[in-house]
mmCIF file of C-alpha atoms in Angstrom:
data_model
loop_
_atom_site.group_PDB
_atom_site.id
_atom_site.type_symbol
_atom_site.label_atom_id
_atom_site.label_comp_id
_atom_site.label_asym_id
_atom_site.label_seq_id
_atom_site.Cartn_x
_atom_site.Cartn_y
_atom_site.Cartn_z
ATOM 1 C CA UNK A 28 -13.474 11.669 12.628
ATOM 2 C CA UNK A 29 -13.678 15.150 10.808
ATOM 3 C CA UNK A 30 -11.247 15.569 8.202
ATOM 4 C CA UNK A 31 -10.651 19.240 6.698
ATOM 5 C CA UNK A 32 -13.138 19.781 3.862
ATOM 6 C CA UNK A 33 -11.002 19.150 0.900
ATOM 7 C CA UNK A 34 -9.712 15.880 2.736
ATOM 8 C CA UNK A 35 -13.466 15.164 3.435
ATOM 9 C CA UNK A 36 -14.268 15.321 -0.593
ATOM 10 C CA UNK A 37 -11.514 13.512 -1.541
ATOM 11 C CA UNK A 38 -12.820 10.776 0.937
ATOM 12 C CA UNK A 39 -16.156 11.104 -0.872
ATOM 13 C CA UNK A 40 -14.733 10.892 -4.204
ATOM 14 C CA UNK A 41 -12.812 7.696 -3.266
ATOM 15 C CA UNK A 42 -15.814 6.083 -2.060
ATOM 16 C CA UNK A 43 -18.026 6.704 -5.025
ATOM 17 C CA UNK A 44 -15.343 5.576 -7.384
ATOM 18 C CA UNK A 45 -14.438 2.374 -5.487
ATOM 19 C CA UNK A 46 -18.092 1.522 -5.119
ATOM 20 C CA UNK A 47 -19.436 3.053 -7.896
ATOM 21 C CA UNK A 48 -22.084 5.071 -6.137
ATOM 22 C CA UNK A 49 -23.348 8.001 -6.485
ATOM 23 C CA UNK A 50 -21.475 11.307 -3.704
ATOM 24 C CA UNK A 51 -22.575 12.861 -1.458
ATOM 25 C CA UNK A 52 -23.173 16.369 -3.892
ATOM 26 C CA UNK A 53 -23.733 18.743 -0.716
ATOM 27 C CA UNK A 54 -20.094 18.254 0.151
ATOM 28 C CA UNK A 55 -19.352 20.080 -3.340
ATOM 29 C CA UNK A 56 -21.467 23.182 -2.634
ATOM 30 C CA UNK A 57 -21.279 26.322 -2.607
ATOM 31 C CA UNK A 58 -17.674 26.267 -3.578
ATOM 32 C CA UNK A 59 -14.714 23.980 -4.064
ATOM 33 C CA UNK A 60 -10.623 24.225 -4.287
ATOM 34 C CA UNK A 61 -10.506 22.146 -7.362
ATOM 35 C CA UNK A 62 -7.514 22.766 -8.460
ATOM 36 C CA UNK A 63 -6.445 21.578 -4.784
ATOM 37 C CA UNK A 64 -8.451 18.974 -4.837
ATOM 38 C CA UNK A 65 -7.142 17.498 -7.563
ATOM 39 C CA UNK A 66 -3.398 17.709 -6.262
ATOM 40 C CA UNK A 67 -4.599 16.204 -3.646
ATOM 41 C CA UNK A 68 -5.596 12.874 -5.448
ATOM 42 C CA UNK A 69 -2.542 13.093 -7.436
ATOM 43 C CA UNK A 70 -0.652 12.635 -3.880
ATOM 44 C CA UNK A 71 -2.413 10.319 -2.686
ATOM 45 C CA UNK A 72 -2.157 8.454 -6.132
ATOM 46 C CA UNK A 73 -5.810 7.759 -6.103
ATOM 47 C CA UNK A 74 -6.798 9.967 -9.147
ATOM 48 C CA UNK A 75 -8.123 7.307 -11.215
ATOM 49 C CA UNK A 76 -10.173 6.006 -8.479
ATOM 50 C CA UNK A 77 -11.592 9.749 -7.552
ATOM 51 C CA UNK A 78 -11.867 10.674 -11.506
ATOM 52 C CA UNK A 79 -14.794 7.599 -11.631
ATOM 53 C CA UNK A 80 -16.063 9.279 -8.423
ATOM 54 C CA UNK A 81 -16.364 13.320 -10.045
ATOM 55 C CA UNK A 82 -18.213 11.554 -12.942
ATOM 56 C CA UNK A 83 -20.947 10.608 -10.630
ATOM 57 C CA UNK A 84 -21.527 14.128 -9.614
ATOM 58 C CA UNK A 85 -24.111 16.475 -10.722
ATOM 59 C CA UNK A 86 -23.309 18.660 -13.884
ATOM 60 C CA UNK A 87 -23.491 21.411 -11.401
ATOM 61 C CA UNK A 88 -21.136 20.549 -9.006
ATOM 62 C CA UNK A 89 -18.217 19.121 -11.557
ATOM 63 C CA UNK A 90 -14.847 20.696 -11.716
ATOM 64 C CA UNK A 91 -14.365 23.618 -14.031
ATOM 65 C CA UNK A 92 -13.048 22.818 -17.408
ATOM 66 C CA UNK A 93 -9.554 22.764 -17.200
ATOM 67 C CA UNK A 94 -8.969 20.999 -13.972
ATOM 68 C CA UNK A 95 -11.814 18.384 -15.444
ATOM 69 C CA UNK A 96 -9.935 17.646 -18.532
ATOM 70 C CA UNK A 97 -6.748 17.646 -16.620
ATOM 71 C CA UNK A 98 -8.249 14.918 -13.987
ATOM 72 C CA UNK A 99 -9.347 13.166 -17.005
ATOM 73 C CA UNK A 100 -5.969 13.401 -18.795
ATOM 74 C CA UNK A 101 -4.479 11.630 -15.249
ATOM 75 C CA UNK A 102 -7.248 8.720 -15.791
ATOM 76 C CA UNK A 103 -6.312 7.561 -18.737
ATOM 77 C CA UNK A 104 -2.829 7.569 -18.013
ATOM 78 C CA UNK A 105 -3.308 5.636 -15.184
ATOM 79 C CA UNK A 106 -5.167 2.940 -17.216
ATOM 80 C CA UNK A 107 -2.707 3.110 -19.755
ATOM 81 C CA UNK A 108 -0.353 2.572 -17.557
ATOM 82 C CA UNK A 109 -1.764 0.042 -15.855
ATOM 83 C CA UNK A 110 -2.454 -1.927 -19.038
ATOM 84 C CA UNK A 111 1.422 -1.867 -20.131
ATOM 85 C CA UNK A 112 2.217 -3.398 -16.253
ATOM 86 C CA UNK A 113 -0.314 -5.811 -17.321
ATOM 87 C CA UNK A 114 1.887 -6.707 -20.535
ATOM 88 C CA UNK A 115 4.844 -6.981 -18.714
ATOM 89 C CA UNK A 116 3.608 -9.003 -16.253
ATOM 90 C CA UNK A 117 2.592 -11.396 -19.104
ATOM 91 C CA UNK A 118 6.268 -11.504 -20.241
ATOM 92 C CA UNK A 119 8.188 -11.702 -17.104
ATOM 93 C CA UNK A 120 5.520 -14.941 -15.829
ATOM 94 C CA UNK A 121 5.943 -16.739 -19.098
ATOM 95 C CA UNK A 122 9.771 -16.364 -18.604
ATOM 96 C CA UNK A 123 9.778 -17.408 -15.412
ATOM 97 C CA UNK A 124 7.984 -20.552 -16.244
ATOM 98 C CA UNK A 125 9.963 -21.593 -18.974
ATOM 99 C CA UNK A 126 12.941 -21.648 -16.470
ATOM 100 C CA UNK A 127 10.662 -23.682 -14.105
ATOM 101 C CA UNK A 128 9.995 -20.715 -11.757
ATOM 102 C CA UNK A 129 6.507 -20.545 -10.281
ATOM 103 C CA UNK A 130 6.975 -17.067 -8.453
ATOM 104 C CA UNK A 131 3.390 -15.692 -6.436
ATOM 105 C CA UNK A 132 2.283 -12.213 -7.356
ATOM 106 C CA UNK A 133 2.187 -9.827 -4.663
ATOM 107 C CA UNK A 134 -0.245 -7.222 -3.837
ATOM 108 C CA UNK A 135 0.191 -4.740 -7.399
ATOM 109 C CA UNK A 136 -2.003 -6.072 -10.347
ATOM 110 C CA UNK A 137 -3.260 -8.556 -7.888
ATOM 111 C CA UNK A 138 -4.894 -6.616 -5.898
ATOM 112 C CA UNK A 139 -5.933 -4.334 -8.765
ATOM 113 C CA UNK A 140 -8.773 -6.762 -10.030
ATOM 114 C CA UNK A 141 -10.149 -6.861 -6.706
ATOM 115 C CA UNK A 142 -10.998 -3.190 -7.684
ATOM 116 C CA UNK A 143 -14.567 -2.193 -9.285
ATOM 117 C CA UNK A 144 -12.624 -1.540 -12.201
ATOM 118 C CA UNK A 145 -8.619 -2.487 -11.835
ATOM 119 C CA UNK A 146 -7.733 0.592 -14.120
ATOM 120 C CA UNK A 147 -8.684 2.587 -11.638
ATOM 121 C CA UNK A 148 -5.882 1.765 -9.607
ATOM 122 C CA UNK A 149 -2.387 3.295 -10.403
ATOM 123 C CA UNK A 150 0.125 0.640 -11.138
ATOM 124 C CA UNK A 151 3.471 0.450 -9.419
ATOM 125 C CA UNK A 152 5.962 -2.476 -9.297
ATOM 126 C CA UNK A 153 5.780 -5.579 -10.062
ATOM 127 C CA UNK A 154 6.457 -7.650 -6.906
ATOM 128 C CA UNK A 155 7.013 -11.534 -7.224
ATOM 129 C CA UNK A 156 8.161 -14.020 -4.338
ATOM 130 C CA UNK A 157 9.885 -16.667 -4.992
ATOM 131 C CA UNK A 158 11.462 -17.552 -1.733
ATOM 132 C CA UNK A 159 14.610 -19.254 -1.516
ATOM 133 C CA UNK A 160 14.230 -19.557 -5.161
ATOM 134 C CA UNK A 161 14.789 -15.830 -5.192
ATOM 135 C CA UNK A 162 18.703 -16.426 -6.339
ATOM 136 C CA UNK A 163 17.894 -18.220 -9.219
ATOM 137 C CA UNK A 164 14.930 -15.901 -10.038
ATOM 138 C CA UNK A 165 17.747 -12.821 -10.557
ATOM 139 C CA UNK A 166 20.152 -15.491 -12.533
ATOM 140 C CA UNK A 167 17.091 -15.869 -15.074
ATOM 141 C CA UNK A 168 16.664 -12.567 -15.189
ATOM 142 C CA UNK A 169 19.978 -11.265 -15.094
ATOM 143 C CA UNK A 170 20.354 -13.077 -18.669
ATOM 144 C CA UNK A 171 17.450 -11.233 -20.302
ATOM 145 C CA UNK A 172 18.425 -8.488 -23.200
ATOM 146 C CA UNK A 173 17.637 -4.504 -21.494
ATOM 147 C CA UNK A 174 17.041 -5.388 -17.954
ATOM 148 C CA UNK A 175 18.519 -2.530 -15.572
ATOM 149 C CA UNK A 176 19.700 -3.928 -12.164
ATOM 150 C CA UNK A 177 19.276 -1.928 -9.434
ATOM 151 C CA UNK A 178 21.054 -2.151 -5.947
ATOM 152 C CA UNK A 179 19.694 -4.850 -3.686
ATOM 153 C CA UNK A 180 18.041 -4.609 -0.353
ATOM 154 C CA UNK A 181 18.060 -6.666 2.283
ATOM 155 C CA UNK A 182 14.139 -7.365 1.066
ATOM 156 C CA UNK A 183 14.160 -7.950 -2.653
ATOM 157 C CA UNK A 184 16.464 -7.527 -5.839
ATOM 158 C CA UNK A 185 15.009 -5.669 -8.230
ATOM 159 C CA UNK A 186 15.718 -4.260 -12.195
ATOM 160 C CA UNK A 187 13.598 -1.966 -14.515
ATOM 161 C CA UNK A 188 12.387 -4.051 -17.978
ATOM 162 C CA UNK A 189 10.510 -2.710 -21.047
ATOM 163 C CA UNK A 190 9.902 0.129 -18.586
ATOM 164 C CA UNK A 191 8.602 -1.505 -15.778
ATOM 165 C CA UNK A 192 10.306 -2.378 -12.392
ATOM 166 C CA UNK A 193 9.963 -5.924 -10.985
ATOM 167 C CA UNK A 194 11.131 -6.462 -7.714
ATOM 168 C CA UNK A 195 11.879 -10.879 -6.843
ATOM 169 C CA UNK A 196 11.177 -11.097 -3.085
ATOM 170 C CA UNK A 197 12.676 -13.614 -1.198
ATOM 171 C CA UNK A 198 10.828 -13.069 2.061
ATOM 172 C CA UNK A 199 7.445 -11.110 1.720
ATOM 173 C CA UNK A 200 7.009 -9.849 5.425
ATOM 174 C CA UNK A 201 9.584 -8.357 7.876
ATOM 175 C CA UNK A 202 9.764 -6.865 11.182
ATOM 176 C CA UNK A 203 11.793 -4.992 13.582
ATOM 177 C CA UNK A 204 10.737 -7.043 16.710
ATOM 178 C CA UNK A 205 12.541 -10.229 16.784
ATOM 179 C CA UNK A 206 9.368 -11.412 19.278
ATOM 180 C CA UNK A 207 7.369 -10.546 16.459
ATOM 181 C CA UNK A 208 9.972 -11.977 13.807
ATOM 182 C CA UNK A 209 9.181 -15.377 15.874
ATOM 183 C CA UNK A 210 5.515 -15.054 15.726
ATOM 184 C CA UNK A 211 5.300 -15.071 12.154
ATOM 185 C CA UNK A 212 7.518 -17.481 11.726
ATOM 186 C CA UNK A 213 4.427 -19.314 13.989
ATOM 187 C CA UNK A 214 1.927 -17.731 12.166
ATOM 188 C CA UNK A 215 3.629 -18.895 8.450
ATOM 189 C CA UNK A 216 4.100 -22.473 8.811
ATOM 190 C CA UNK A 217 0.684 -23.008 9.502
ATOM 191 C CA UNK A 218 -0.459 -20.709 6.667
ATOM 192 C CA UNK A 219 0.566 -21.179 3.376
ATOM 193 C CA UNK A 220 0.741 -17.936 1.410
ATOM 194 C CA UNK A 221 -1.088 -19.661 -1.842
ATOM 195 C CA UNK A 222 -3.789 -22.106 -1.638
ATOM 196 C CA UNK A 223 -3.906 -22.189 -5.923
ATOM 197 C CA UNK A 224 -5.741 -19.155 -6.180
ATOM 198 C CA UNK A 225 -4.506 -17.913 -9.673
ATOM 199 C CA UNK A 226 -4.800 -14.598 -11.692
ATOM 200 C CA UNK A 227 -5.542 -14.671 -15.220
ATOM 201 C CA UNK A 228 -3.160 -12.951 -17.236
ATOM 202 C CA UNK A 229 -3.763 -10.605 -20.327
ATOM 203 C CA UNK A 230 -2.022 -13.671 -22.575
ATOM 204 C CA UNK A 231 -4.670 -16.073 -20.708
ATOM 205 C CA UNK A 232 -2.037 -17.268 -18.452
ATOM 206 C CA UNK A 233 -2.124 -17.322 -14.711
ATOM 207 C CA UNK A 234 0.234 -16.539 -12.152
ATOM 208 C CA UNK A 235 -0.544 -17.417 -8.290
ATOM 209 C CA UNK A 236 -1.588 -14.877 -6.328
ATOM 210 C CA UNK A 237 -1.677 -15.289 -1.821
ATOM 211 C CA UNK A 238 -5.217 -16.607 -0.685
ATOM 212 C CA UNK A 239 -7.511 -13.925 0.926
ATOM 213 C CA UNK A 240 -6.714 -15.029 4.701
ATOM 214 C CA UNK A 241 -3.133 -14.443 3.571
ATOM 215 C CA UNK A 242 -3.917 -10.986 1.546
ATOM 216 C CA UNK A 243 -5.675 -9.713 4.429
ATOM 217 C CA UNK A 244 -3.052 -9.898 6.888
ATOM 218 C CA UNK A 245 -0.074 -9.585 4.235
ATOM 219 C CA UNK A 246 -1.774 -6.243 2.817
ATOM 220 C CA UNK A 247 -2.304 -4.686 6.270
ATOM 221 C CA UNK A 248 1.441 -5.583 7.494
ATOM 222 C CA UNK A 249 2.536 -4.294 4.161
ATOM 223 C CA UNK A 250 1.074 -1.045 4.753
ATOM 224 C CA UNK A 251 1.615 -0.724 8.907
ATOM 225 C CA UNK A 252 5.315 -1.583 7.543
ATOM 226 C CA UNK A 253 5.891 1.471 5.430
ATOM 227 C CA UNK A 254 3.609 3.465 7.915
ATOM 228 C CA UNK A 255 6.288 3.061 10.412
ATOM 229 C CA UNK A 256 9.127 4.202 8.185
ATOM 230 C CA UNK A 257 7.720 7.310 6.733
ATOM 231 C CA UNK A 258 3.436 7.040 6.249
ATOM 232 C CA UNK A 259 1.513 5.465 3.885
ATOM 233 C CA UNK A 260 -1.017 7.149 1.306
ATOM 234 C CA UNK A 261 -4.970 6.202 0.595
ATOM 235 C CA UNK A 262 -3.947 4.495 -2.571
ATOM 236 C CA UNK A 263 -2.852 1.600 0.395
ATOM 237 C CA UNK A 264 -5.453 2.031 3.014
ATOM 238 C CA UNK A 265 -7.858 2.163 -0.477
ATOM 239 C CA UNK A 266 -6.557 -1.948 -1.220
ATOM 240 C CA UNK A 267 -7.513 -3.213 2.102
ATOM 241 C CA UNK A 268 -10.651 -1.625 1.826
ATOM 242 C CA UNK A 269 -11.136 -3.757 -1.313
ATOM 243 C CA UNK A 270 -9.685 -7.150 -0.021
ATOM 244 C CA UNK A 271 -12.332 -6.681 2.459
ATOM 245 C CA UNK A 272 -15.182 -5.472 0.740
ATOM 246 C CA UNK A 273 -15.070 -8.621 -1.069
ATOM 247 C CA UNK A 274 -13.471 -11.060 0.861
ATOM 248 C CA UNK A 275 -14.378 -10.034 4.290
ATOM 249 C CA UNK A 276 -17.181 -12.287 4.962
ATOM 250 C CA UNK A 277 -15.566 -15.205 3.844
ATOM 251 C CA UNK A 278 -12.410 -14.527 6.336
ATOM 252 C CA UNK A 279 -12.517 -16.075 9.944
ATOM 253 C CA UNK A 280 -12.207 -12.895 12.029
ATOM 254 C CA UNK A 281 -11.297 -15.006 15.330
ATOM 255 C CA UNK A 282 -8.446 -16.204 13.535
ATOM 256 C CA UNK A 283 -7.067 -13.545 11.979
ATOM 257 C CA UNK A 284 -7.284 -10.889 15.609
ATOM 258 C CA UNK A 285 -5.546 -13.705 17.088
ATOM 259 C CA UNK A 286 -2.648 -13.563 14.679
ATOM 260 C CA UNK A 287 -2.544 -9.803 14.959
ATOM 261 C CA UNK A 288 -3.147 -9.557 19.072
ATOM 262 C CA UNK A 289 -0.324 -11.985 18.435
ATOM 263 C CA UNK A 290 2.007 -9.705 16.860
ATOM 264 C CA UNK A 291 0.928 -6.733 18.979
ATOM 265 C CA UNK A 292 -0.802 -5.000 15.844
ATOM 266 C CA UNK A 293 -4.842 -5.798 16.225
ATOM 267 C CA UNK A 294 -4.900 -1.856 18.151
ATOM 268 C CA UNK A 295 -3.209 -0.610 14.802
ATOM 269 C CA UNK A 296 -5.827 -2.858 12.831
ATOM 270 C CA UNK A 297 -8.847 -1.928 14.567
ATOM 271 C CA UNK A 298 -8.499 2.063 14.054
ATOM 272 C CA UNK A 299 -7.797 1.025 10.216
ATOM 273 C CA UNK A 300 -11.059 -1.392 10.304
ATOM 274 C CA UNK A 301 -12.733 1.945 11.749
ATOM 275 C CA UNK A 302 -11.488 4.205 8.901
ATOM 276 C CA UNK A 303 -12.602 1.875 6.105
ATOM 277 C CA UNK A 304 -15.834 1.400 7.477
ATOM 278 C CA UNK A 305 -16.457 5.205 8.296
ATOM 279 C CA UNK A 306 -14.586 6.447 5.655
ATOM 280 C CA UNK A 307 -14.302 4.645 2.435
ATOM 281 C CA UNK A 308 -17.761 3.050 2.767
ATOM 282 C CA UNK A 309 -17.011 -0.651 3.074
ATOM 283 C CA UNK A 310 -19.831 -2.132 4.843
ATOM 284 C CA UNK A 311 -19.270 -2.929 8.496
ATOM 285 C CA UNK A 312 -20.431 -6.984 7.681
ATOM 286 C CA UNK A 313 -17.341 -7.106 5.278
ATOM 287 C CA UNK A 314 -15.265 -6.215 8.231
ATOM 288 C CA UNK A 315 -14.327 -8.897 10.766
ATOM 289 C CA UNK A 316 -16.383 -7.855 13.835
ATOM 290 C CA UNK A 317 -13.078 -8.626 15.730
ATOM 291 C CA UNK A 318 -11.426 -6.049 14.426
ATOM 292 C CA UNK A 319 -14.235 -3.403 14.326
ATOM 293 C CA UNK A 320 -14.168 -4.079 18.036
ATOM 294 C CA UNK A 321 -10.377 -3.618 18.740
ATOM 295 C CA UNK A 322 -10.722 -0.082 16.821
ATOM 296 C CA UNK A 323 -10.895 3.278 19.139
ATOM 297 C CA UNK A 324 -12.013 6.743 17.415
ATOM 298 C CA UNK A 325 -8.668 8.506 18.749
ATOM 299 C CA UNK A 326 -6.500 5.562 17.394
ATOM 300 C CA UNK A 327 -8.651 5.694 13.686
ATOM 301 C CA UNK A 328 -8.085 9.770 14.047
ATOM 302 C CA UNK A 329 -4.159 9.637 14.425
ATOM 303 C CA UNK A 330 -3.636 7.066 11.574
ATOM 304 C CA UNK A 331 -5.931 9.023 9.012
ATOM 305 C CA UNK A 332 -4.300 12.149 10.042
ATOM 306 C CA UNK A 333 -0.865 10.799 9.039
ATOM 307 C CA UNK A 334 -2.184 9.268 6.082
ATOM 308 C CA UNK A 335 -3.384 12.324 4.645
ATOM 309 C CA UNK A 336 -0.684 14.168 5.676
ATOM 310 C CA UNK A 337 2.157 11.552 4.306
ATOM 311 C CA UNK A 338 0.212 11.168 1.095
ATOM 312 C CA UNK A 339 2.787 8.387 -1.542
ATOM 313 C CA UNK A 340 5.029 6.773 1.198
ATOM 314 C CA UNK A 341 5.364 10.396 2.255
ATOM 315 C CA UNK A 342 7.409 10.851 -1.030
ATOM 316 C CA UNK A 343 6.549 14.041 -1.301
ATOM 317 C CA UNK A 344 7.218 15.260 2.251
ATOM 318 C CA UNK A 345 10.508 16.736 3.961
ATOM 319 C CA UNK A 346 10.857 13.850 6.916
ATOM 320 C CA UNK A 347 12.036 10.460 7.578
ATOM 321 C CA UNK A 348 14.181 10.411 4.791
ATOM 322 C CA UNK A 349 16.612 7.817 6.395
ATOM 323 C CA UNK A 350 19.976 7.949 6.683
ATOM 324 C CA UNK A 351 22.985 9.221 4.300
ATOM 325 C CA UNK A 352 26.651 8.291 4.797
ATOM 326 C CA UNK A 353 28.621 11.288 6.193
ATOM 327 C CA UNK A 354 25.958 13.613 6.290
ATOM 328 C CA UNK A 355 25.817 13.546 10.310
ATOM 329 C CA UNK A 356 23.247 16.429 11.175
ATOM 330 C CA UNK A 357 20.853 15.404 7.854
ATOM 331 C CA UNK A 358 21.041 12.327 9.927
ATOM 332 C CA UNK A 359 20.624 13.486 13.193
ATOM 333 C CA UNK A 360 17.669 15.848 12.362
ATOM 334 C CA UNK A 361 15.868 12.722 11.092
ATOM 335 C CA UNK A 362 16.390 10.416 13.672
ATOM 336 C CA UNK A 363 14.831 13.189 16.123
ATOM 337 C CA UNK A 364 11.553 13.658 13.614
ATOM 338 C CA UNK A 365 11.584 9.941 13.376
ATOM 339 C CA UNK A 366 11.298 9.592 17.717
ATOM 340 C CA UNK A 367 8.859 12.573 17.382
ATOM 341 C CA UNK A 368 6.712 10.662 14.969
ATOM 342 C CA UNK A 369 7.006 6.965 17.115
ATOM 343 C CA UNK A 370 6.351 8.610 20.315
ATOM 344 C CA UNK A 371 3.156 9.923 18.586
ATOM 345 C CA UNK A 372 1.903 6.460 17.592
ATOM 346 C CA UNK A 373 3.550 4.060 20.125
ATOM 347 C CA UNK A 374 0.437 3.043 21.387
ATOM 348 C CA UNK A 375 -1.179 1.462 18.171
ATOM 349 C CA UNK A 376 2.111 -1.069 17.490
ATOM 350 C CA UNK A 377 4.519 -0.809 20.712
ATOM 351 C CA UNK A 378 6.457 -3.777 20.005
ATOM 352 C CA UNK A 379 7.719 -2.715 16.385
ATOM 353 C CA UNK A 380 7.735 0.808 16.949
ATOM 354 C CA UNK A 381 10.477 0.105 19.981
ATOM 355 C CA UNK A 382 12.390 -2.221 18.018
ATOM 356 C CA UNK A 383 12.799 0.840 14.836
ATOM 357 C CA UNK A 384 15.011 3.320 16.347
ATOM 358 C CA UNK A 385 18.143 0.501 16.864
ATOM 359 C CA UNK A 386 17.064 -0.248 13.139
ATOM 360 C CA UNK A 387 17.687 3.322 12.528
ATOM 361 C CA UNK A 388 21.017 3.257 14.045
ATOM 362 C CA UNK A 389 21.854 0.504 12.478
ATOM 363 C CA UNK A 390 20.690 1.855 9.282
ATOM 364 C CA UNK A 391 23.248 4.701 10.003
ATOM 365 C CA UNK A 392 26.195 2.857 9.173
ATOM 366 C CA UNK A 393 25.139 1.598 6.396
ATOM 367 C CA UNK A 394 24.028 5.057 4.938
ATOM 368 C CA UNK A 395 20.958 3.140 3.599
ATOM 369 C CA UNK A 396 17.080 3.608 4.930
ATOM 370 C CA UNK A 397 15.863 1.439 7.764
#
């Protein structure tokens, strides 16, 4: 794999700051875009992590002034920001307990303190699963003074409070593929998302959070879910690399290709196995060897291609925008990108990426994204 240069400093920067190591300094001479450089890590919402990795170079090979103290600006932001999700989190767990609710955190501020340092990481939502307690979840919340609902999904309900959005799952994984809707309904009942592990809150609470053998498939379907609809960023691919550097060992790699092979994803799991490793540093002994061995270079080059090229969810690209009601050719024009796109990486999840386009269609009526 030989990413462009900026895309191969950014990739540098990412692994110093996640590792805390020192970069590779040659990459940064003679000359470097900066100023691109550091829109670059804003896309892929991983400038906190890469800020920690530009401190670690030499004075002479450091940003200029401006974009330094810019980068440095975006930091702290990111830790502020992550500090108020941290708050909030606080406020909406102790709620929910009071009413009896014992919701598990998902991925978010979670996965955040599996980070060197989870300020690093730029905070999103707040994502709790409660199952079929999801109902009465919303009723709880529904009573509390400022919350903002927003529209459901077929996924989650979700509402902004105190500035923060919180979205109450009542099912944490989905597919297109009703085989592979039936496989994890397998895979499930013998593997309980929780097995106590807890997260200390900033009150010196806890809320539950899924075990690692759970994280490290839920995290990877999380992001091959999104990367089917319209590309993930590094910020994503950067929390697996995590849940792996430091659970990785511990996880039984058998196990967990079977699961995948068994939902036609270990291809799609493999080339991401390859790009951590290669990559983002994580050592290849944190890595199942399974999975290590289901990787292929092409397959690791295609996905880290369209990772750096969708940067945020691909929020801040032109395609696979879904559908809108009664705008036909908007429509039309996406549906033909979004063939385009699954023909390109049909080989790496076959079963979901057949079963998308009727979701598409279907998605069309209801002038809502698939």
């Amino acid at each position: 794999m030989t990413p462009a240069t900026t895309d191969r400093q950014l990739l540098a920067l990412l692994r110093a700051g996640l590792w805390g190591e020192a970069p590779q300094a040659e990459l940064f001479v003679p000359s470097t875009d900066w100023p691109l450089l550091h829109r670059s890590a804003r896309r892929q919402t991983v400038a906190g992590v890469a800020f920690a990795g530009v401190e670690r170079l030499p004075a002479s090979c450091r940003p200029p002034r401006e974009v330094l103290l810019a980068w440095y600006a975006d930091a702290r932001r990111i830790a502020a920001a992550s500090h108020r999700v941290d708050e909030v989190l606080s406020l909406v767990a102790a709620r929910y307990r009071a009413a009896g609710l014992r919701p598990v955190l998902l991925k978010g501020q979670g996965v955040a303190r599996l980070y060197r340092d989870a300020s690093l990481r730029q905070a999103g939502d707040i994502d709790l699963y409660f199952g079929e307690a999801c109902m009465r979840a919303d009723a709880v919340a529904s009573g509390w003074s400022g919350v903002e609902a927003h529209p459901a999904t077929r996924y989650h309900r979700s509402f902004t409070w105190q500035g923060v959005t919180v979205e109450n799952h009542s099912r944490y994984v989905d597919f297109y593929a009703p085989r592979n809707r039936r496989a994890w309904a397998h895979i499930s009942s013998r593997l309980a998302l929780t097995d106590g592990s807890m997260l200390r809150l900033v009150d010196g609470s806890e809320v539950a959070v899924p075990s690692a053998r759970m994280n490290a498939l839920y995290l990877f379907l999380h992001l091959m879910h999104h990367f089917l609809q319209t590309g993930v960023g590094l910020r994503q691919l950067c929390d697996w690399a995590c849940l792996l550097r430091r659970h990785g060992c511990s996880l039984d790699g058998a196990a967990l290709s079977a699961d995948l092979g068994s939902l036609g994803m270990l291809r799609a799991a493999g080339a991401l196995a390859r790009i951590v490793v290669e990559e983002l540093g994580v050592p290849p002994c944190s890595v199942p060897a399974e999975l290590l061995a289901a990787g292929r270079e092409s397959d690791a080059r295609l996905m880290l291609d369209d990772i750096l090229a969708s940067g945020n969810f691909g929020h801040d690209t032109a395609r696979l925008r879904g559908f809108r009601r009664g705008r036909h050719l908007h429509n039309l024009k996406n549906y033909a990108a979004a063939l385009a796109r699954h023909a390109r990486i049909f080989r790496l999840c076959p079963r979901e990426v057949a079963a998308y386009p009727l979701a598409w269609l279907r998605s069309w009526g209801r002038g809502a994204e698939a």
